[in-house]
Amino acid sequence: MEKIQIFVEELVRSWGLEGGMVDFISHAVLVVIAILLAAAAGLLCKKLVVPLLEKLTRKTEVKWDDVLFSRRVLLSACSIVPAIVIWQLLPLTFFDYPTVREVLTRLTAIYITIMSVRTVIVFTDSFKELEGSQRTAKQQYLYSFCGVMKIIVVLIAIIVVVAIVIDKDPTTLFAGLGAASAILMLAFQDTIKGLVAGIRLTTNEMVHIGDWITVPSAGANGRVEDITLTTVKVRNFDNTIITVTPQTLVDGSFQNWIGMEQNEGRKQVRKVYFDFRSLTVDDDGVANITKFRHHIEQWLRDNPKVIGEKNPLVRQAEAAQAGCCVEFIFWLRAKAALDYEHDTSDIMEYIYASSADYGLRIYQQFPEQ
């Protein structure tokens, strides 16, 4: 660049210019040259380096390098290259204007810091693309760690930018944070609690993306769409999205239906009370309610909506003031909420209606007239 500087000065003098105009025009030409070199470096990075790295990652059999070094990540990194070139050329370009050089150097350093943070965030966000529909514990823990790392990187960048603006050593500012840590913890205590709860939530595998959860306190009843260190997004059955904090799930109680969905079917337990006065015994000494129980039990085994291999059970439960209690235990094949409710209704309606064929009366309490 020094040779270019001398060449430019001689070139400007050859134009017949003298005095201050030589210095001004020379600086203007050097600025244009610096911009062209920075643009050329950025273009070279985008048109040559990025395609080369993409070609190398595609040749490997593993998938993670295609995702972590995707075009989006590489282009974000390339955006820093022109700024680095400018930062290096500024002392040689504005050698006679120290104030302008200092201001532009600080602005360029701030730009490099911000774009570096952006590249780190884009890189960590690319981990999401490695996940399947069911995030594993290792992936979820890694994603949580990346969330913490993004927060730390942003905080460090803020301190570095402040240090550049006030022309101080960043380590001095970092040392000063120790005294202010108590104030920061008090100001951000809710955020810190949320981060800790998010780590506990993911580390203990309490919930995964794709799980169906019910959180009564938050009105959430649906599929988990996203989990971060500060939020859990749940899409309800009416397609509304409920955002729940991890702290709500950790400190409170919620129902995760993953065990039911991974099982072969959904268990159903229902009770029906029959009027004692409708119980009779035939000539063979068999009670009508006994025949009814055996019939329903066999009917449940033969019903295609019921998992017959799990042995449906119709048993006599403890009697109560409401009457003779019969308990029906069976497993439905349907797991989807709508099909499950419809199949349960169909079965119970048959049970109610067929009880009359055996002379049984279902107990019901009439309101006082």
mmCIF file of C-alpha atoms in Angstrom:
data_model
loop_
_atom_site.group_PDB
_atom_site.id
_atom_site.type_symbol
_atom_site.label_atom_id
_atom_site.label_comp_id
_atom_site.label_asym_id
_atom_site.label_seq_id
_atom_site.Cartn_x
_atom_site.Cartn_y
_atom_site.Cartn_z
ATOM 1 C CA MET A 1 0.000 0.000 0.000
ATOM 2 C CA GLU A 2 2.937 2.373 0.656
ATOM 3 C CA LYS A 3 4.150 1.888 -2.932
ATOM 4 C CA ILE A 4 0.619 2.598 -4.136
ATOM 5 C CA GLN A 5 0.612 5.746 -1.981
ATOM 6 C CA ILE A 6 3.821 7.029 -3.536
ATOM 7 C CA PHE A 7 2.615 6.121 -7.022
ATOM 8 C CA VAL A 8 -0.674 7.988 -6.490
ATOM 9 C CA GLU A 9 1.097 11.126 -5.258
ATOM 10 C CA GLU A 10 3.399 11.134 -8.260
ATOM 11 C CA LEU A 11 0.448 10.507 -10.562
ATOM 12 C CA VAL A 12 -1.490 13.447 -9.115
ATOM 13 C CA ARG A 13 1.526 15.765 -9.438
ATOM 14 C CA SER A 14 1.860 14.691 -13.066
ATOM 15 C CA TRP A 15 -1.609 16.136 -13.592
ATOM 16 C CA GLY A 16 -0.181 19.570 -12.858
ATOM 17 C CA LEU A 17 -1.650 19.898 -9.374
ATOM 18 C CA GLU A 18 0.358 21.372 -6.519
ATOM 19 C CA GLY A 19 0.084 22.184 -2.817
ATOM 20 C CA GLY A 20 -2.924 21.091 -0.789
ATOM 21 C CA MET A 21 -4.801 19.776 -3.805
ATOM 22 C CA VAL A 22 -2.188 17.028 -4.267
ATOM 23 C CA ASP A 23 -2.720 15.852 -0.710
ATOM 24 C CA PHE A 24 -6.529 15.984 -0.971
ATOM 25 C CA ILE A 25 -6.770 14.243 -4.360
ATOM 26 C CA SER A 26 -4.230 11.619 -3.273
ATOM 27 C CA HIS A 27 -6.290 10.742 -0.222
ATOM 28 C CA ALA A 28 -9.447 10.572 -2.314
ATOM 29 C CA VAL A 29 -7.799 8.191 -4.781
ATOM 30 C CA LEU A 30 -6.430 6.055 -1.919
ATOM 31 C CA VAL A 31 -9.919 5.846 -0.413
ATOM 32 C CA VAL A 32 -11.300 4.641 -3.732
ATOM 33 C CA ILE A 33 -8.483 2.079 -4.017
ATOM 34 C CA ALA A 34 -9.126 0.851 -0.455
ATOM 35 C CA ILE A 35 -12.848 0.470 -1.183
ATOM 36 C CA LEU A 36 -12.116 -1.398 -4.419
ATOM 37 C CA LEU A 37 -9.682 -3.740 -2.650
ATOM 38 C CA ALA A 38 -12.220 -4.415 0.119
ATOM 39 C CA ALA A 39 -14.959 -5.058 -2.424
ATOM 40 C CA ALA A 40 -12.655 -7.353 -4.387
ATOM 41 C CA ALA A 41 -11.797 -9.300 -1.214
ATOM 42 C CA GLY A 42 -15.485 -9.716 -0.379
ATOM 43 C CA LEU A 43 -16.345 -10.745 -3.934
ATOM 44 C CA LEU A 44 -13.474 -13.235 -4.017
ATOM 45 C CA CYS A 45 -14.643 -14.728 -0.751
ATOM 46 C CA LYS A 46 -18.247 -15.089 -1.961
ATOM 47 C CA LYS A 47 -17.515 -16.289 -5.493
ATOM 48 C CA LEU A 48 -14.503 -18.510 -4.835
ATOM 49 C CA VAL A 49 -14.089 -19.489 -1.196
ATOM 50 C CA VAL A 50 -17.776 -20.140 -0.426
ATOM 51 C CA PRO A 51 -18.421 -22.379 -3.476
ATOM 52 C CA LEU A 52 -15.176 -24.251 -2.768
ATOM 53 C CA LEU A 53 -16.130 -24.956 0.850
ATOM 54 C CA GLU A 54 -19.659 -25.948 -0.201
ATOM 55 C CA LYS A 55 -18.211 -28.395 -2.709
ATOM 56 C CA LEU A 56 -15.929 -29.895 -0.063
ATOM 57 C CA THR A 57 -18.743 -30.339 2.471
ATOM 58 C CA ARG A 58 -21.016 -31.962 -0.100
ATOM 59 C CA LYS A 59 -18.387 -34.604 -0.791
ATOM 60 C CA THR A 60 -18.410 -35.820 2.801
ATOM 61 C CA GLU A 61 -20.884 -38.490 3.877
ATOM 62 C CA VAL A 62 -21.888 -36.793 7.132
ATOM 63 C CA LYS A 63 -24.699 -34.253 7.232
ATOM 64 C CA TRP A 64 -23.582 -31.974 10.031
ATOM 65 C CA ASP A 65 -20.916 -30.153 7.990
ATOM 66 C CA ASP A 66 -23.478 -29.317 5.275
ATOM 67 C CA VAL A 67 -25.660 -27.674 7.912
ATOM 68 C CA LEU A 68 -23.102 -25.997 10.158
ATOM 69 C CA PHE A 69 -21.111 -24.686 7.178
ATOM 70 C CA SER A 70 -24.110 -23.866 5.065
ATOM 71 C CA ARG A 71 -24.166 -21.057 2.524
ATOM 72 C CA ARG A 72 -25.933 -18.783 5.017
ATOM 73 C CA VAL A 73 -23.163 -19.228 7.594
ATOM 74 C CA LEU A 74 -20.364 -18.792 5.052
ATOM 75 C CA LEU A 75 -21.903 -15.651 3.530
ATOM 76 C CA SER A 76 -22.293 -14.158 6.997
ATOM 77 C CA ALA A 77 -18.601 -14.803 7.642
ATOM 78 C CA CYS A 78 -17.671 -13.306 4.251
ATOM 79 C CA SER A 79 -19.367 -10.039 5.200
ATOM 80 C CA ILE A 80 -16.568 -9.471 7.733
ATOM 81 C CA VAL A 81 -13.733 -9.752 5.191
ATOM 82 C CA PRO A 82 -14.182 -6.333 3.482
ATOM 83 C CA ALA A 83 -14.301 -4.613 6.866
ATOM 84 C CA ILE A 84 -11.038 -6.293 7.895
ATOM 85 C CA VAL A 85 -9.375 -5.078 4.691
ATOM 86 C CA ILE A 86 -10.604 -1.529 5.333
ATOM 87 C CA TRP A 87 -9.443 -1.699 8.949
ATOM 88 C CA GLN A 88 -5.947 -2.700 7.814
ATOM 89 C CA LEU A 89 -5.732 -0.015 5.113
ATOM 90 C CA LEU A 90 -7.050 2.914 7.152
ATOM 91 C CA PRO A 91 -3.650 3.881 8.684
ATOM 92 C CA LEU A 92 -2.139 4.063 5.207
ATOM 93 C CA THR A 93 -5.111 5.814 3.615
ATOM 94 C CA PHE A 94 -5.656 8.655 6.091
ATOM 95 C CA PHE A 95 -2.031 9.112 7.207
ATOM 96 C CA ASP A 96 -2.433 12.908 7.228
ATOM 97 C CA TYR A 97 -5.848 12.959 8.919
ATOM 98 C CA PRO A 98 -5.439 11.253 12.312
ATOM 99 C CA THR A 99 -8.856 12.315 13.615
ATOM 100 C CA VAL A 100 -10.723 10.921 10.609
ATOM 101 C CA ARG A 101 -8.569 7.803 10.747
ATOM 102 C CA GLU A 102 -9.358 7.269 14.432
ATOM 103 C CA VAL A 103 -13.109 7.711 13.964
ATOM 104 C CA LEU A 104 -13.254 5.399 10.944
ATOM 105 C CA THR A 105 -11.080 2.818 12.714
ATOM 106 C CA ARG A 106 -13.464 2.707 15.669
ATOM 107 C CA LEU A 107 -16.528 2.511 13.432
ATOM 108 C CA THR A 108 -14.935 -0.306 11.435
ATOM 109 C CA ALA A 109 -13.998 -2.162 14.613
ATOM 110 C CA ILE A 110 -17.592 -1.855 15.858
ATOM 111 C CA TYR A 111 -18.871 -3.180 12.526
ATOM 112 C CA ILE A 112 -16.466 -6.143 12.680
ATOM 113 C CA THR A 113 -17.592 -6.914 16.235
ATOM 114 C CA ILE A 114 -21.297 -6.787 15.351
ATOM 115 C CA MET A 115 -20.899 -8.902 12.210
ATOM 116 C CA SER A 116 -18.772 -11.423 14.102
ATOM 117 C CA VAL A 117 -21.555 -11.808 16.671
ATOM 118 C CA ARG A 118 -24.081 -12.174 13.854
ATOM 119 C CA THR A 119 -21.980 -14.951 12.326
ATOM 120 C CA VAL A 120 -21.763 -16.770 15.659
ATOM 121 C CA ILE A 121 -25.548 -16.519 16.110
ATOM 122 C CA VAL A 122 -26.203 -17.768 12.566
ATOM 123 C CA PHE A 123 -23.796 -20.639 13.185
ATOM 124 C CA THR A 124 -25.475 -21.677 16.448
ATOM 125 C CA ASP A 125 -28.948 -21.349 14.932
ATOM 126 C CA SER A 126 -27.939 -23.808 12.225
ATOM 127 C CA PHE A 127 -27.995 -26.549 14.873
ATOM 128 C CA LYS A 128 -31.797 -26.482 14.593
ATOM 129 C CA GLU A 129 -31.563 -27.927 11.104
ATOM 130 C CA LEU A 130 -29.854 -31.020 12.513
ATOM 131 C CA GLU A 131 -32.953 -31.903 14.557
ATOM 132 C CA GLY A 132 -35.630 -34.342 13.570
ATOM 133 C CA SER A 133 -39.300 -34.165 14.498
ATOM 134 C CA GLN A 134 -38.345 -35.565 17.921
ATOM 135 C CA ARG A 135 -35.379 -33.751 19.416
ATOM 136 C CA THR A 136 -33.083 -36.155 21.280
ATOM 137 C CA ALA A 137 -31.787 -35.399 24.762
ATOM 138 C CA LYS A 138 -28.282 -34.762 23.423
ATOM 139 C CA GLN A 139 -29.561 -32.387 20.735
ATOM 140 C CA GLN A 140 -31.826 -30.587 23.190
ATOM 141 C CA TYR A 141 -29.017 -30.154 25.703
ATOM 142 C CA LEU A 142 -26.678 -28.895 22.959
ATOM 143 C CA TYR A 143 -29.341 -26.471 21.741
ATOM 144 C CA SER A 144 -29.802 -25.170 25.291
ATOM 145 C CA PHE A 145 -26.059 -24.707 25.615
ATOM 146 C CA CYS A 146 -26.033 -22.784 22.319
ATOM 147 C CA GLY A 147 -28.762 -20.525 23.678
ATOM 148 C CA VAL A 148 -26.609 -19.675 26.692
ATOM 149 C CA MET A 149 -23.603 -19.171 24.435
ATOM 150 C CA LYS A 150 -25.515 -16.692 22.238
ATOM 151 C CA ILE A 151 -26.452 -14.635 25.289
ATOM 152 C CA ILE A 152 -22.852 -14.622 26.540
ATOM 153 C CA VAL A 153 -21.510 -13.652 23.096
ATOM 154 C CA VAL A 154 -23.975 -10.758 22.825
ATOM 155 C CA LEU A 155 -23.040 -9.487 26.300
ATOM 156 C CA ILE A 156 -19.328 -9.688 25.467
ATOM 157 C CA ALA A 157 -19.949 -7.846 22.189
ATOM 158 C CA ILE A 158 -21.791 -5.059 24.004
ATOM 159 C CA ILE A 159 -18.867 -4.616 26.385
ATOM 160 C CA VAL A 160 -16.372 -4.625 23.515
ATOM 161 C CA VAL A 161 -18.386 -2.024 21.579
ATOM 162 C CA VAL A 162 -18.620 0.220 24.645
ATOM 163 C CA ALA A 163 -14.866 -0.164 25.165
ATOM 164 C CA ILE A 164 -14.221 0.843 21.538
ATOM 165 C CA VAL A 165 -16.460 3.905 21.819
ATOM 166 C CA ILE A 166 -14.886 5.205 25.037
ATOM 167 C CA ASP A 167 -11.379 4.041 24.007
ATOM 168 C CA LYS A 168 -10.841 1.773 27.009
ATOM 169 C CA ASP A 169 -9.347 -1.668 27.423
ATOM 170 C CA PRO A 170 -12.244 -4.223 27.403
ATOM 171 C CA THR A 171 -10.583 -6.174 30.224
ATOM 172 C CA THR A 172 -10.985 -3.116 32.450
ATOM 173 C CA LEU A 173 -14.731 -3.138 31.821
ATOM 174 C CA PHE A 174 -14.917 -6.870 32.448
ATOM 175 C CA ALA A 175 -13.179 -6.354 35.797
ATOM 176 C CA GLY A 176 -15.677 -3.658 36.681
ATOM 177 C CA LEU A 177 -18.566 -6.035 36.105
ATOM 178 C CA GLY A 178 -17.598 -7.979 39.206
ATOM 179 C CA ALA A 179 -18.665 -5.124 41.432
ATOM 180 C CA ALA A 180 -21.903 -4.649 39.503
ATOM 181 C CA SER A 181 -22.774 -8.357 39.339
ATOM 182 C CA ALA A 182 -25.148 -8.127 42.311
ATOM 183 C CA ILE A 183 -27.071 -5.293 40.685
ATOM 184 C CA LEU A 184 -27.190 -7.155 37.369
ATOM 185 C CA MET A 185 -28.471 -10.330 39.048
ATOM 186 C CA LEU A 186 -31.194 -8.331 40.769
ATOM 187 C CA ALA A 187 -32.204 -6.582 37.555
ATOM 188 C CA PHE A 188 -32.222 -9.781 35.489
ATOM 189 C CA GLN A 189 -33.344 -12.250 38.132
ATOM 190 C CA ASP A 190 -36.395 -13.354 36.112
ATOM 191 C CA THR A 191 -34.230 -13.992 33.051
ATOM 192 C CA ILE A 192 -31.667 -15.906 35.112
ATOM 193 C CA LYS A 193 -34.390 -18.038 36.697
ATOM 194 C CA GLY A 194 -35.803 -18.740 33.256
ATOM 195 C CA LEU A 195 -32.393 -19.829 31.980
ATOM 196 C CA VAL A 196 -31.873 -22.161 34.941
ATOM 197 C CA ALA A 197 -35.363 -23.614 34.515
ATOM 198 C CA GLY A 198 -34.753 -24.096 30.792
ATOM 199 C CA ILE A 199 -31.543 -26.009 31.483
ATOM 200 C CA ARG A 200 -33.335 -28.219 34.035
ATOM 201 C CA LEU A 201 -36.175 -28.801 31.593
ATOM 202 C CA THR A 202 -33.911 -29.987 28.803
ATOM 203 C CA THR A 203 -31.341 -31.809 30.914
ATOM 204 C CA ASN A 204 -33.981 -33.911 32.698
ATOM 205 C CA GLU A 205 -35.813 -34.620 29.414
ATOM 206 C CA MET A 206 -39.098 -33.419 30.843
ATOM 207 C CA VAL A 207 -40.436 -32.421 27.429
ATOM 208 C CA HIS A 208 -39.371 -32.667 23.779
ATOM 209 C CA ILE A 209 -40.428 -31.043 20.534
ATOM 210 C CA GLY A 210 -43.450 -32.923 19.215
ATOM 211 C CA ASP A 211 -44.710 -33.977 22.652
ATOM 212 C CA TRP A 212 -48.347 -33.449 23.475
ATOM 213 C CA ILE A 213 -48.560 -31.660 26.816
ATOM 214 C CA THR A 214 -51.317 -30.195 28.949
ATOM 215 C CA VAL A 215 -50.561 -27.211 31.197
ATOM 216 C CA PRO A 216 -53.785 -26.278 33.039
ATOM 217 C CA SER A 217 -52.325 -23.148 34.644
ATOM 218 C CA ALA A 218 -51.398 -21.706 31.225
ATOM 219 C CA GLY A 219 -54.357 -22.999 29.220
ATOM 220 C CA ALA A 220 -52.013 -25.004 26.971
ATOM 221 C CA ASN A 221 -53.150 -28.313 25.521
ATOM 222 C CA GLY A 222 -51.353 -29.306 22.338
ATOM 223 C CA ARG A 223 -48.070 -30.087 20.605
ATOM 224 C CA VAL A 224 -44.741 -28.552 21.598
ATOM 225 C CA GLU A 225 -43.377 -26.708 18.559
ATOM 226 C CA ASP A 226 -40.254 -25.086 19.957
ATOM 227 C CA ILE A 227 -38.183 -25.166 23.129
ATOM 228 C CA THR A 228 -35.664 -22.506 24.075
ATOM 229 C CA LEU A 229 -34.070 -21.506 27.337
ATOM 230 C CA THR A 230 -36.737 -18.879 27.947
ATOM 231 C CA THR A 231 -39.891 -20.095 26.150
ATOM 232 C CA VAL A 232 -41.811 -23.238 25.265
ATOM 233 C CA LYS A 233 -44.243 -22.788 22.348
ATOM 234 C CA VAL A 234 -47.318 -25.033 22.330
ATOM 235 C CA ARG A 235 -49.788 -25.183 19.425
ATOM 236 C CA ASN A 236 -53.266 -25.964 20.731
ATOM 237 C CA PHE A 237 -55.846 -27.988 18.831
ATOM 238 C CA ASP A 238 -57.493 -24.777 17.604
ATOM 239 C CA ASN A 239 -54.094 -23.715 16.144
ATOM 240 C CA THR A 240 -53.599 -20.993 18.733
ATOM 241 C CA ILE A 241 -50.050 -20.817 20.070
ATOM 242 C CA ILE A 242 -49.459 -20.604 23.805
ATOM 243 C CA THR A 243 -46.047 -19.469 25.036
ATOM 244 C CA VAL A 244 -45.123 -20.964 28.398
ATOM 245 C CA THR A 245 -41.991 -20.196 30.374
ATOM 246 C CA PRO A 246 -39.803 -23.168 31.349
ATOM 247 C CA GLN A 247 -40.090 -21.996 34.938
ATOM 248 C CA THR A 248 -43.858 -22.571 34.796
ATOM 249 C CA LEU A 249 -43.303 -26.180 33.734
ATOM 250 C CA VAL A 250 -40.521 -26.847 36.231
ATOM 251 C CA ASP A 251 -42.094 -25.192 39.271
ATOM 252 C CA GLY A 252 -45.674 -26.212 38.511
ATOM 253 C CA SER A 253 -47.181 -29.375 37.088
ATOM 254 C CA PHE A 254 -47.996 -30.405 33.543
ATOM 255 C CA GLN A 255 -49.106 -33.563 31.803
ATOM 256 C CA ASN A 256 -46.997 -35.120 29.072
ATOM 257 C CA TRP A 257 -48.865 -37.623 26.903
ATOM 258 C CA ILE A 258 -45.775 -39.079 25.232
ATOM 259 C CA GLY A 259 -46.053 -42.302 27.253
ATOM 260 C CA MET A 260 -49.580 -42.850 25.994
ATOM 261 C CA GLU A 261 -48.610 -42.137 22.401
ATOM 262 C CA GLN A 262 -45.628 -44.473 22.507
ATOM 263 C CA ASN A 263 -47.819 -47.203 23.957
ATOM 264 C CA GLU A 264 -49.978 -49.428 21.784
ATOM 265 C CA GLY A 265 -53.252 -47.773 22.779
ATOM 266 C CA ARG A 266 -55.029 -45.471 25.198
ATOM 267 C CA LYS A 267 -56.562 -46.845 28.352
ATOM 268 C CA GLN A 268 -60.133 -45.984 29.262
ATOM 269 C CA VAL A 269 -61.826 -46.591 32.609
ATOM 270 C CA ARG A 270 -65.528 -45.839 33.000
ATOM 271 C CA LYS A 271 -68.060 -46.562 35.753
ATOM 272 C CA VAL A 272 -71.804 -47.040 35.434
ATOM 273 C CA TYR A 273 -74.219 -47.306 38.381
ATOM 274 C CA PHE A 274 -77.278 -49.564 38.137
ATOM 275 C CA ASP A 275 -80.382 -49.454 40.274
ATOM 276 C CA PHE A 276 -80.267 -52.336 42.791
ATOM 277 C CA ARG A 277 -83.987 -52.852 42.329
ATOM 278 C CA SER A 278 -83.437 -53.873 38.685
ATOM 279 C CA LEU A 279 -81.120 -56.780 39.586
ATOM 280 C CA THR A 280 -82.765 -60.200 39.144
ATOM 281 C CA VAL A 281 -81.808 -63.896 39.055
ATOM 282 C CA ASP A 282 -83.078 -66.353 36.432
ATOM 283 C CA ASP A 283 -84.166 -69.992 36.919
ATOM 284 C CA ASP A 284 -80.560 -71.196 36.665
ATOM 285 C CA GLY A 285 -79.461 -68.886 39.454
ATOM 286 C CA VAL A 286 -77.526 -66.440 37.233
ATOM 287 C CA ALA A 287 -78.007 -62.700 37.834
ATOM 288 C CA ASN A 288 -78.935 -60.494 34.925
ATOM 289 C CA ILE A 289 -76.059 -58.158 35.733
ATOM 290 C CA THR A 290 -73.656 -61.105 35.470
ATOM 291 C CA LYS A 291 -74.919 -61.931 31.991
ATOM 292 C CA PHE A 292 -74.612 -58.275 31.085
ATOM 293 C CA ARG A 293 -70.997 -58.116 32.268
ATOM 294 C CA HIS A 294 -70.014 -61.224 30.301
ATOM 295 C CA HIS A 295 -71.732 -59.955 27.174
ATOM 296 C CA ILE A 296 -70.066 -56.524 27.270
ATOM 297 C CA GLU A 297 -66.679 -58.063 28.017
ATOM 298 C CA GLN A 298 -66.919 -60.341 24.977
ATOM 299 C CA TRP A 299 -68.308 -57.514 22.860
ATOM 300 C CA LEU A 300 -65.333 -55.341 23.771
ATOM 301 C CA ARG A 301 -62.903 -58.131 22.786
ATOM 302 C CA ASP A 302 -64.558 -58.419 19.377
ATOM 303 C CA ASN A 303 -64.831 -54.668 18.815
ATOM 304 C CA PRO A 304 -62.258 -53.491 16.190
ATOM 305 C CA LYS A 305 -61.893 -50.172 17.998
ATOM 306 C CA VAL A 306 -60.654 -51.952 21.127
ATOM 307 C CA ILE A 307 -57.330 -53.770 21.574
ATOM 308 C CA GLY A 308 -58.669 -57.200 22.401
ATOM 309 C CA GLU A 309 -55.202 -58.599 23.171
ATOM 310 C CA LYS A 310 -55.084 -56.399 26.272
ATOM 311 C CA ASN A 311 -58.070 -58.293 27.731
ATOM 312 C CA PRO A 312 -60.854 -55.782 28.342
ATOM 313 C CA LEU A 313 -62.316 -56.131 31.803
ATOM 314 C CA VAL A 314 -65.855 -55.561 33.073
ATOM 315 C CA ARG A 315 -65.894 -55.994 36.834
ATOM 316 C CA GLN A 316 -68.016 -55.352 39.865
ATOM 317 C CA ALA A 317 -66.721 -52.323 41.734
ATOM 318 C CA GLU A 318 -67.578 -51.185 45.225
ATOM 319 C CA ALA A 319 -71.244 -50.346 45.601
ATOM 320 C CA ALA A 320 -72.312 -46.849 46.587
ATOM 321 C CA GLN A 321 -75.441 -44.897 47.352
ATOM 322 C CA ALA A 322 -75.783 -44.289 43.628
ATOM 323 C CA GLY A 323 -76.315 -48.023 43.097
ATOM 324 C CA CYS A 324 -74.491 -51.132 41.942
ATOM 325 C CA CYS A 325 -71.227 -50.017 40.329
ATOM 326 C CA VAL A 326 -69.843 -51.797 37.252
ATOM 327 C CA GLU A 327 -66.424 -50.727 35.993
ATOM 328 C CA PHE A 328 -65.416 -50.984 32.325
ATOM 329 C CA ILE A 329 -61.680 -51.113 31.552
ATOM 330 C CA PHE A 330 -60.443 -51.284 27.956
ATOM 331 C CA TRP A 331 -57.759 -49.944 25.612
ATOM 332 C CA LEU A 332 -58.704 -48.032 22.478
ATOM 333 C CA ARG A 333 -56.619 -48.213 19.339
ATOM 334 C CA ALA A 334 -57.242 -44.563 18.478
ATOM 335 C CA LYS A 335 -54.658 -42.134 19.860
ATOM 336 C CA ALA A 336 -55.813 -38.920 18.193
ATOM 337 C CA ALA A 337 -57.987 -36.902 20.526
ATOM 338 C CA LEU A 338 -60.996 -36.628 18.186
ATOM 339 C CA ASP A 339 -61.064 -40.328 17.248
ATOM 340 C CA TYR A 340 -60.476 -41.322 20.843
ATOM 341 C CA GLU A 341 -63.430 -39.314 22.113
ATOM 342 C CA HIS A 342 -65.729 -40.551 19.340
ATOM 343 C CA ASP A 343 -64.821 -44.205 19.901
ATOM 344 C CA THR A 344 -65.302 -43.857 23.655
ATOM 345 C CA SER A 345 -68.719 -42.291 23.111
ATOM 346 C CA ASP A 346 -69.768 -45.038 20.693
ATOM 347 C CA ILE A 347 -68.798 -47.775 23.144
ATOM 348 C CA MET A 348 -70.398 -46.196 26.191
ATOM 349 C CA GLU A 349 -73.598 -45.421 24.289
ATOM 350 C CA TYR A 350 -73.872 -49.086 23.312
ATOM 351 C CA ILE A 351 -73.338 -50.092 26.932
ATOM 352 C CA TYR A 352 -76.045 -47.727 28.142
ATOM 353 C CA ALA A 353 -78.538 -48.868 25.499
ATOM 354 C CA SER A 354 -77.880 -52.631 25.770
ATOM 355 C CA SER A 355 -78.317 -52.703 29.558
ATOM 356 C CA ALA A 356 -82.079 -52.443 29.069
ATOM 357 C CA ASP A 357 -82.051 -55.778 27.189
ATOM 358 C CA TYR A 358 -81.018 -57.429 30.464
ATOM 359 C CA GLY A 359 -83.646 -55.679 32.539
ATOM 360 C CA LEU A 360 -81.138 -53.306 34.125
ATOM 361 C CA ARG A 361 -81.905 -49.709 34.936
ATOM 362 C CA ILE A 362 -79.104 -47.154 35.074
ATOM 363 C CA TYR A 363 -79.274 -45.060 38.207
ATOM 364 C CA GLN A 364 -80.208 -41.462 37.692
ATOM 365 C CA GLN A 365 -81.248 -38.876 40.193
ATOM 366 C CA PHE A 366 -84.300 -36.846 39.264
ATOM 367 C CA PRO A 367 -84.449 -33.243 40.381
ATOM 368 C CA GLU A 368 -86.904 -32.387 43.089
ATOM 369 C CA GLN A 369 -90.219 -31.132 41.773
#
